[in-house]
Amino acid sequence: MHNFENVLPTAVPGKIAEGKNDTASVDSVSLSYADKKKENRSLIWKTLLVVAVFVLLLIGLDLALYPCTFMRNDIHAVSTTQYDDIIVGTSHGKMNIDPDSMEEITGRSGHNACVGGEYGIDAYYIVKLAIEKQNPSRIIYEISPGYFVTEKEEGNNYVLFYHEFPLSLAKAEYFFESIAKTNFRTVFFPWYEYSLSYELPIVSETFIRKITGDYSIDSLKSSSQEYHDSGFIERYAVDTSALQLTEPVLFDEEEIVGENIEYLKKTIELCRENDIEFVAVSTPVPAATLGTWWDNYEASGEYFKTLFAEEGVTYLDFNTDYYFEFSHEIEDYTDYDGHMNGDAAREFSKVLAQLLSSAELTETPVG
């Protein structure tokens, strides 16, 4: 029988050598793992640095190249200032409804957040933002019939409103319901819609205005119009004898885009849920336009009159039921589409205010 108790290590050189190799292998693996971990950390930091530089570059380009539009002032106003009335809608509302003139009659403060290209989805989120940030008591929704039979086109209008929204739940929802479903890249490169040859001369001015929070309106004026603090754009009177009668986008019930009506109804419901009065208005257009395409305007009036009656809200159509409440003479307009000159718009706004203040309308169920 063999006794292995006194066998020296040298008696089993293979095992000793094998043991040494195992130890070296473990050390090597540990070292390799540590090096790889260190490399991964380095890669992560480098990636974060690149992303940070890229984000800062995008922010810098946005601050310098995206212009200070009047929509910037409008969104800032409705999200930071308490108003009684918020007006949403299209260019007809923007140039035909002056909150300051209305306030002379009603004593109610207001801001005009209308703009050309503002579809139902945009108006809905502007109202939602105003409710989230402030507490308006009435929404005046300007109805341009042509906007309900056309789809919102891709382009700058997709970011014109969204771009100016402050961080908010409304902005997050707006992104997923609108921007994300189209060209979401406009969020990261909003300035690409604008001509750099036009913006480059005012890069420094644009940058300074944004970082200093300057919302002055001096630059929002041209040879044909000017923007007011109330959000109203005053168009200067023109030589109406030189105007040409052109066909507007005409209403046809069979061509209604469902989404536009859907968001109109959602806005009414949003107001109802928040105990906010909702009023719809179609501003007047020149008599020549009405006479030429009367069937379309009459069909529009009947359609929206029925819709708003079903919703239990007030609708003032100055082209049908309220035709005689204001002038349809071309001298009060700057085109045949129905954009008024400043003086006419102020007068119309007072007429609108008087109607909204009348006992008949205040007794009407509104939301």
XYZ file of C-alpha atoms in Angstrom:
367
model
C 0.000 0.000 0.000
C 1.351 3.396 -0.967
C 1.631 6.274 1.498
C 1.203 9.690 -0.126
C 1.537 11.794 3.010
C 5.248 12.434 2.499
C 5.102 13.023 -1.233
C 6.689 16.383 -2.013
C 5.107 18.841 -4.375
C 7.871 18.161 -6.829
C 6.554 14.618 -7.092
C 3.488 15.895 -9.009
C 4.910 18.590 -11.248
C 2.052 18.298 -13.733
C -0.568 19.184 -11.145
C 1.499 22.070 -9.779
C 2.010 23.427 -13.251
C -1.680 22.994 -13.995
C -2.583 24.903 -10.818
C -0.285 27.732 -11.753
C -1.892 27.978 -15.199
C -5.384 28.165 -13.644
C -4.359 31.077 -11.409
C -2.800 32.965 -14.275
C -5.892 32.381 -16.409
C -8.200 33.770 -13.695
C -5.998 36.825 -13.241
C -5.993 37.362 -16.986
C -9.798 37.117 -17.216
C -10.217 39.504 -14.277
C -7.865 41.987 -15.874
C -9.616 41.666 -19.232
C -13.044 42.223 -17.611
C -11.798 45.295 -15.735
C -10.309 46.741 -18.910
C -13.517 46.115 -20.860
C -15.601 47.685 -18.106
C -13.340 50.720 -18.158
C -13.600 50.924 -21.941
C -17.397 50.707 -21.755
C -17.529 53.537 -19.228
C -15.306 55.614 -21.458
C -17.494 54.884 -24.477
C -20.640 55.863 -22.570
C -19.111 59.165 -21.478
C -17.933 59.894 -25.009
C -21.388 59.113 -26.365
C -23.034 61.361 -23.775
C -20.579 64.120 -24.641
C -21.368 63.837 -28.349
C -25.115 63.864 -27.626
C -24.718 66.881 -25.334
C -22.755 68.790 -27.989
C -25.366 67.867 -30.601
C -28.240 69.020 -28.359
C -26.473 72.291 -27.557
C -25.867 72.833 -31.268
C -29.557 72.281 -32.052
C -30.619 74.625 -29.255
C -28.167 77.264 -30.462
C -29.368 77.029 -34.065
C -32.963 77.211 -32.904
C -32.292 80.281 -30.769
C -30.460 82.031 -33.577
C -32.288 81.007 -36.750
C -35.922 80.345 -35.860
C -37.574 83.790 -36.078
C -39.491 85.529 -33.308
C -42.967 85.111 -34.788
C -46.117 86.746 -33.475
C -47.220 83.244 -32.467
C -44.367 83.312 -29.940
C -46.023 86.338 -28.335
C -49.490 84.784 -28.516
C -48.564 81.498 -26.836
C -46.522 83.332 -24.202
C -49.499 85.595 -23.498
C -52.155 82.880 -23.105
C -49.876 80.720 -20.952
C -48.613 83.439 -18.589
C -51.455 85.969 -18.327
C -54.983 85.579 -17.040
C -57.586 86.586 -19.643
C -61.361 86.410 -19.594
C -61.564 85.624 -23.311
C -59.242 83.593 -25.531
C -59.945 83.807 -29.268
C -58.846 80.947 -31.536
C -59.317 80.420 -35.249
C -57.837 81.408 -38.598
C -56.558 84.572 -40.266
C -60.129 85.918 -40.471
C -60.264 85.897 -36.695
C -56.748 87.320 -36.439
C -57.489 90.353 -38.577
C -61.185 90.872 -37.817
C -61.430 90.555 -34.027
C -59.735 93.108 -31.778
C -59.865 92.158 -28.052
C -59.160 95.748 -26.981
C -62.204 97.058 -28.866
C -64.320 94.280 -27.380
C -63.095 95.156 -23.894
C -64.399 98.709 -24.329
C -67.896 97.204 -24.515
C -67.708 94.126 -22.285
C -65.056 95.092 -19.742
C -63.565 91.645 -20.300
C -59.862 91.167 -21.025
C -58.913 89.034 -23.990
C -56.180 87.785 -26.303
C -56.412 86.831 -29.959
C -54.531 83.572 -30.645
C -55.889 83.087 -34.166
C -53.586 82.689 -37.166
C -53.726 81.506 -40.757
C -53.140 77.753 -40.855
C -54.630 77.113 -37.422
C -56.690 73.953 -37.775
C -58.968 72.295 -35.253
C -56.187 70.260 -33.658
C -54.064 73.399 -33.133
C -56.935 75.395 -31.656
C -57.752 72.510 -29.324
C -54.248 72.382 -27.844
C -53.973 76.162 -27.577
C -57.172 76.099 -25.529
C -55.873 73.153 -23.515
C -52.632 75.004 -22.775
C -54.526 78.133 -21.704
C -56.650 76.049 -19.339
C -53.608 74.237 -17.942
C -51.657 77.445 -17.311
C -54.422 79.970 -16.634
C -58.199 80.034 -16.216
C -60.099 81.707 -19.105
C -63.852 82.012 -18.678
C -64.763 82.082 -22.364
C -63.429 80.702 -25.649
C -64.422 82.507 -28.837
C -63.867 80.150 -31.766
C -63.736 81.790 -35.203
C -65.157 79.448 -37.853
C -63.772 79.641 -41.401
C -65.783 77.050 -43.373
C -62.976 76.319 -45.848
C -60.769 74.975 -43.057
C -63.194 72.128 -42.429
C -62.984 70.716 -45.961
C -59.179 70.774 -46.239
C -56.447 68.837 -44.478
C -53.603 70.406 -42.578
C -50.563 70.421 -44.832
C -47.130 69.301 -43.711
C -44.590 72.051 -43.296
C -43.914 74.938 -40.972
C -47.521 75.092 -39.778
C -46.917 71.848 -37.917
C -44.372 73.534 -35.677
C -45.609 77.140 -35.822
C -47.754 76.606 -32.730
C -46.078 73.625 -31.069
C -42.630 75.227 -31.176
C -43.759 78.047 -28.896
C -45.481 75.884 -26.279
C -43.777 75.894 -22.857
C -43.125 72.569 -21.146
C -46.564 71.268 -20.299
C -48.858 68.272 -20.483
C -50.590 69.963 -23.413
C -47.301 70.108 -25.331
C -46.552 66.431 -24.705
C -49.989 65.343 -25.864
C -49.835 67.760 -28.817
C -46.597 66.109 -29.944
C -47.951 62.570 -29.960
C -51.293 63.542 -31.515
C -49.882 65.778 -34.246
C -46.120 66.076 -34.749
C -45.218 62.408 -34.179
C -47.737 61.315 -36.802
C -46.188 63.450 -39.522
C -42.623 64.664 -39.969
C -41.433 64.604 -36.341
C -37.980 65.793 -37.434
C -39.349 69.330 -37.692
C -39.167 69.430 -33.894
C -35.378 69.106 -34.051
C -34.836 71.239 -37.169
C -37.652 73.838 -37.046
C -35.642 76.544 -38.757
C -35.302 74.610 -42.021
C -38.659 76.002 -43.201
C -37.267 79.527 -43.201
C -34.938 81.204 -45.652
C -31.496 81.566 -44.082
C -30.683 84.395 -46.478
C -33.524 86.330 -44.850
C -32.799 85.369 -41.251
C -29.009 85.620 -41.177
C -28.916 89.449 -40.935
C -30.937 89.328 -37.691
C -29.368 86.254 -36.077
C -27.840 88.197 -33.197
C -31.048 90.160 -32.596
C -33.147 86.976 -32.602
C -30.737 85.220 -30.238
C -30.655 88.131 -27.766
C -34.437 88.550 -27.756
C -34.926 84.909 -26.901
C -32.348 84.553 -24.154
C -33.481 87.815 -22.532
C -37.191 86.989 -22.778
C -37.903 90.022 -24.953
C -41.490 89.942 -26.295
C -41.576 93.449 -27.730
C -43.612 93.854 -30.918
C -41.618 96.545 -32.726
C -40.389 94.103 -35.352
C -43.865 92.635 -35.978
C -44.882 95.402 -38.348
C -44.707 95.755 -42.112
C -45.851 98.140 -44.824
C -49.256 96.403 -44.974
C -50.057 95.427 -41.376
C -49.017 95.523 -37.732
C -49.341 93.205 -34.770
C -50.813 94.511 -31.504
C -50.164 93.330 -27.953
C -53.707 91.939 -27.846
C -52.827 89.473 -30.621
C -54.915 91.404 -33.160
C -53.258 92.098 -36.519
C -54.364 95.379 -38.035
C -54.337 95.459 -41.807
C -53.956 98.858 -43.404
C -56.637 99.991 -45.839
C -55.952 99.297 -49.514
C -57.175 100.593 -52.862
C -60.171 98.282 -53.215
C -60.709 99.224 -56.872
C -57.592 97.213 -57.690
C -58.752 94.047 -55.911
C -59.599 90.935 -57.900
C -62.467 88.598 -57.002
C -60.959 85.144 -56.601
C -62.602 81.910 -55.519
C -62.085 81.112 -51.825
C -61.917 77.574 -50.440
C -65.592 76.697 -50.590
C -67.545 74.625 -48.088
C -69.069 71.353 -49.236
C -70.522 69.036 -46.621
C -69.486 65.974 -48.625
C -65.836 67.067 -48.467
C -65.634 67.627 -44.699
C -62.438 66.254 -43.121
C -63.556 64.249 -40.099
C -60.587 65.184 -37.904
C -61.412 68.889 -38.175
C -64.936 68.383 -36.842
C -63.652 65.914 -34.240
C -61.304 68.472 -32.691
C -63.933 71.199 -32.850
C -66.221 68.983 -30.776
C -63.346 68.051 -28.460
C -62.741 71.756 -27.819
C -66.403 72.249 -26.939
C -66.258 69.263 -24.584
C -63.021 70.523 -23.027
C -64.710 73.848 -22.285
C -67.756 72.073 -20.887
C -65.603 69.965 -18.553
C -63.888 73.097 -17.246
C -67.035 75.220 -16.955
C -65.863 77.587 -19.722
C -68.278 79.360 -22.050
C -67.858 78.491 -25.735
C -69.006 80.785 -28.548
C -68.529 80.221 -32.294
C -68.335 83.075 -34.814
C -68.109 83.301 -38.595
C -66.918 86.785 -39.520
C -68.470 88.596 -42.511
C -67.132 88.536 -46.066
C -67.805 91.052 -48.863
C -71.205 90.978 -50.550
C -69.642 90.204 -53.943
C -68.114 87.032 -52.548
C -71.343 85.967 -50.900
C -73.347 86.693 -54.034
C -71.046 84.682 -56.264
C -70.876 81.607 -54.035
C -74.053 81.985 -51.999
C -75.017 78.294 -52.157
C -71.762 77.315 -50.417
C -72.057 79.953 -47.703
C -75.692 79.105 -47.116
C -74.844 75.378 -46.848
C -72.050 76.200 -44.412
C -74.360 78.331 -42.297
C -76.971 75.571 -42.085
C -74.431 72.872 -41.301
C -72.723 74.713 -38.453
C -75.973 76.139 -37.128
C -77.265 72.567 -36.729
C -74.006 71.291 -35.277
C -73.754 74.010 -32.637
C -77.427 73.718 -31.754
C -76.862 70.026 -31.059
C -73.860 70.916 -28.914
C -75.852 73.575 -27.058
C -73.509 76.472 -27.826
C -73.982 79.903 -29.399
C -73.112 80.445 -33.068
C -73.022 83.885 -34.692
C -72.800 83.665 -38.479
C -72.442 87.161 -39.921
C -72.943 85.849 -43.444
C -76.409 84.344 -42.863
C -78.463 84.870 -39.675
C -76.493 87.947 -38.576
C -75.864 89.327 -42.051
C -77.313 92.770 -41.366
C -75.335 93.346 -38.178
C -72.245 94.532 -40.051
C -71.106 95.961 -43.377
C -70.327 93.744 -46.363
C -69.097 96.628 -48.498
C -65.710 95.931 -50.098
C -64.380 99.293 -48.833
C -64.215 97.768 -45.334
C -62.012 94.894 -46.470
C -58.519 94.364 -47.837
C -59.495 91.460 -50.102
C -62.571 89.577 -51.284
C -61.786 86.712 -48.919
C -63.019 88.743 -45.949
C -59.977 90.206 -44.166
C -60.983 93.638 -42.858
C -58.938 96.794 -42.610
C -58.109 97.973 -39.097
C -60.885 100.526 -38.693
C -63.573 98.110 -39.879
C -62.204 95.344 -37.645
C -62.430 97.561 -34.577
C -66.017 98.455 -35.414
C -66.921 94.843 -36.065
C -65.348 93.804 -32.753
C -67.604 96.260 -30.930
C -70.662 94.852 -32.701
C -69.570 91.335 -31.757
C -69.027 92.421 -28.151
C -72.476 93.983 -27.972
C -74.101 90.814 -29.260
C -72.164 88.655 -26.807
C -73.269 90.963 -23.995
C -76.936 90.945 -24.983
C -79.474 89.362 -22.647
C -80.591 87.002 -25.416
C -77.155 85.423 -25.779
C -76.198 85.383 -22.117
C -79.317 83.358 -21.433
C -78.433 80.842 -24.120
C -76.965 77.553 -22.815
C -73.256 77.624 -23.579
C -71.384 74.585 -22.471
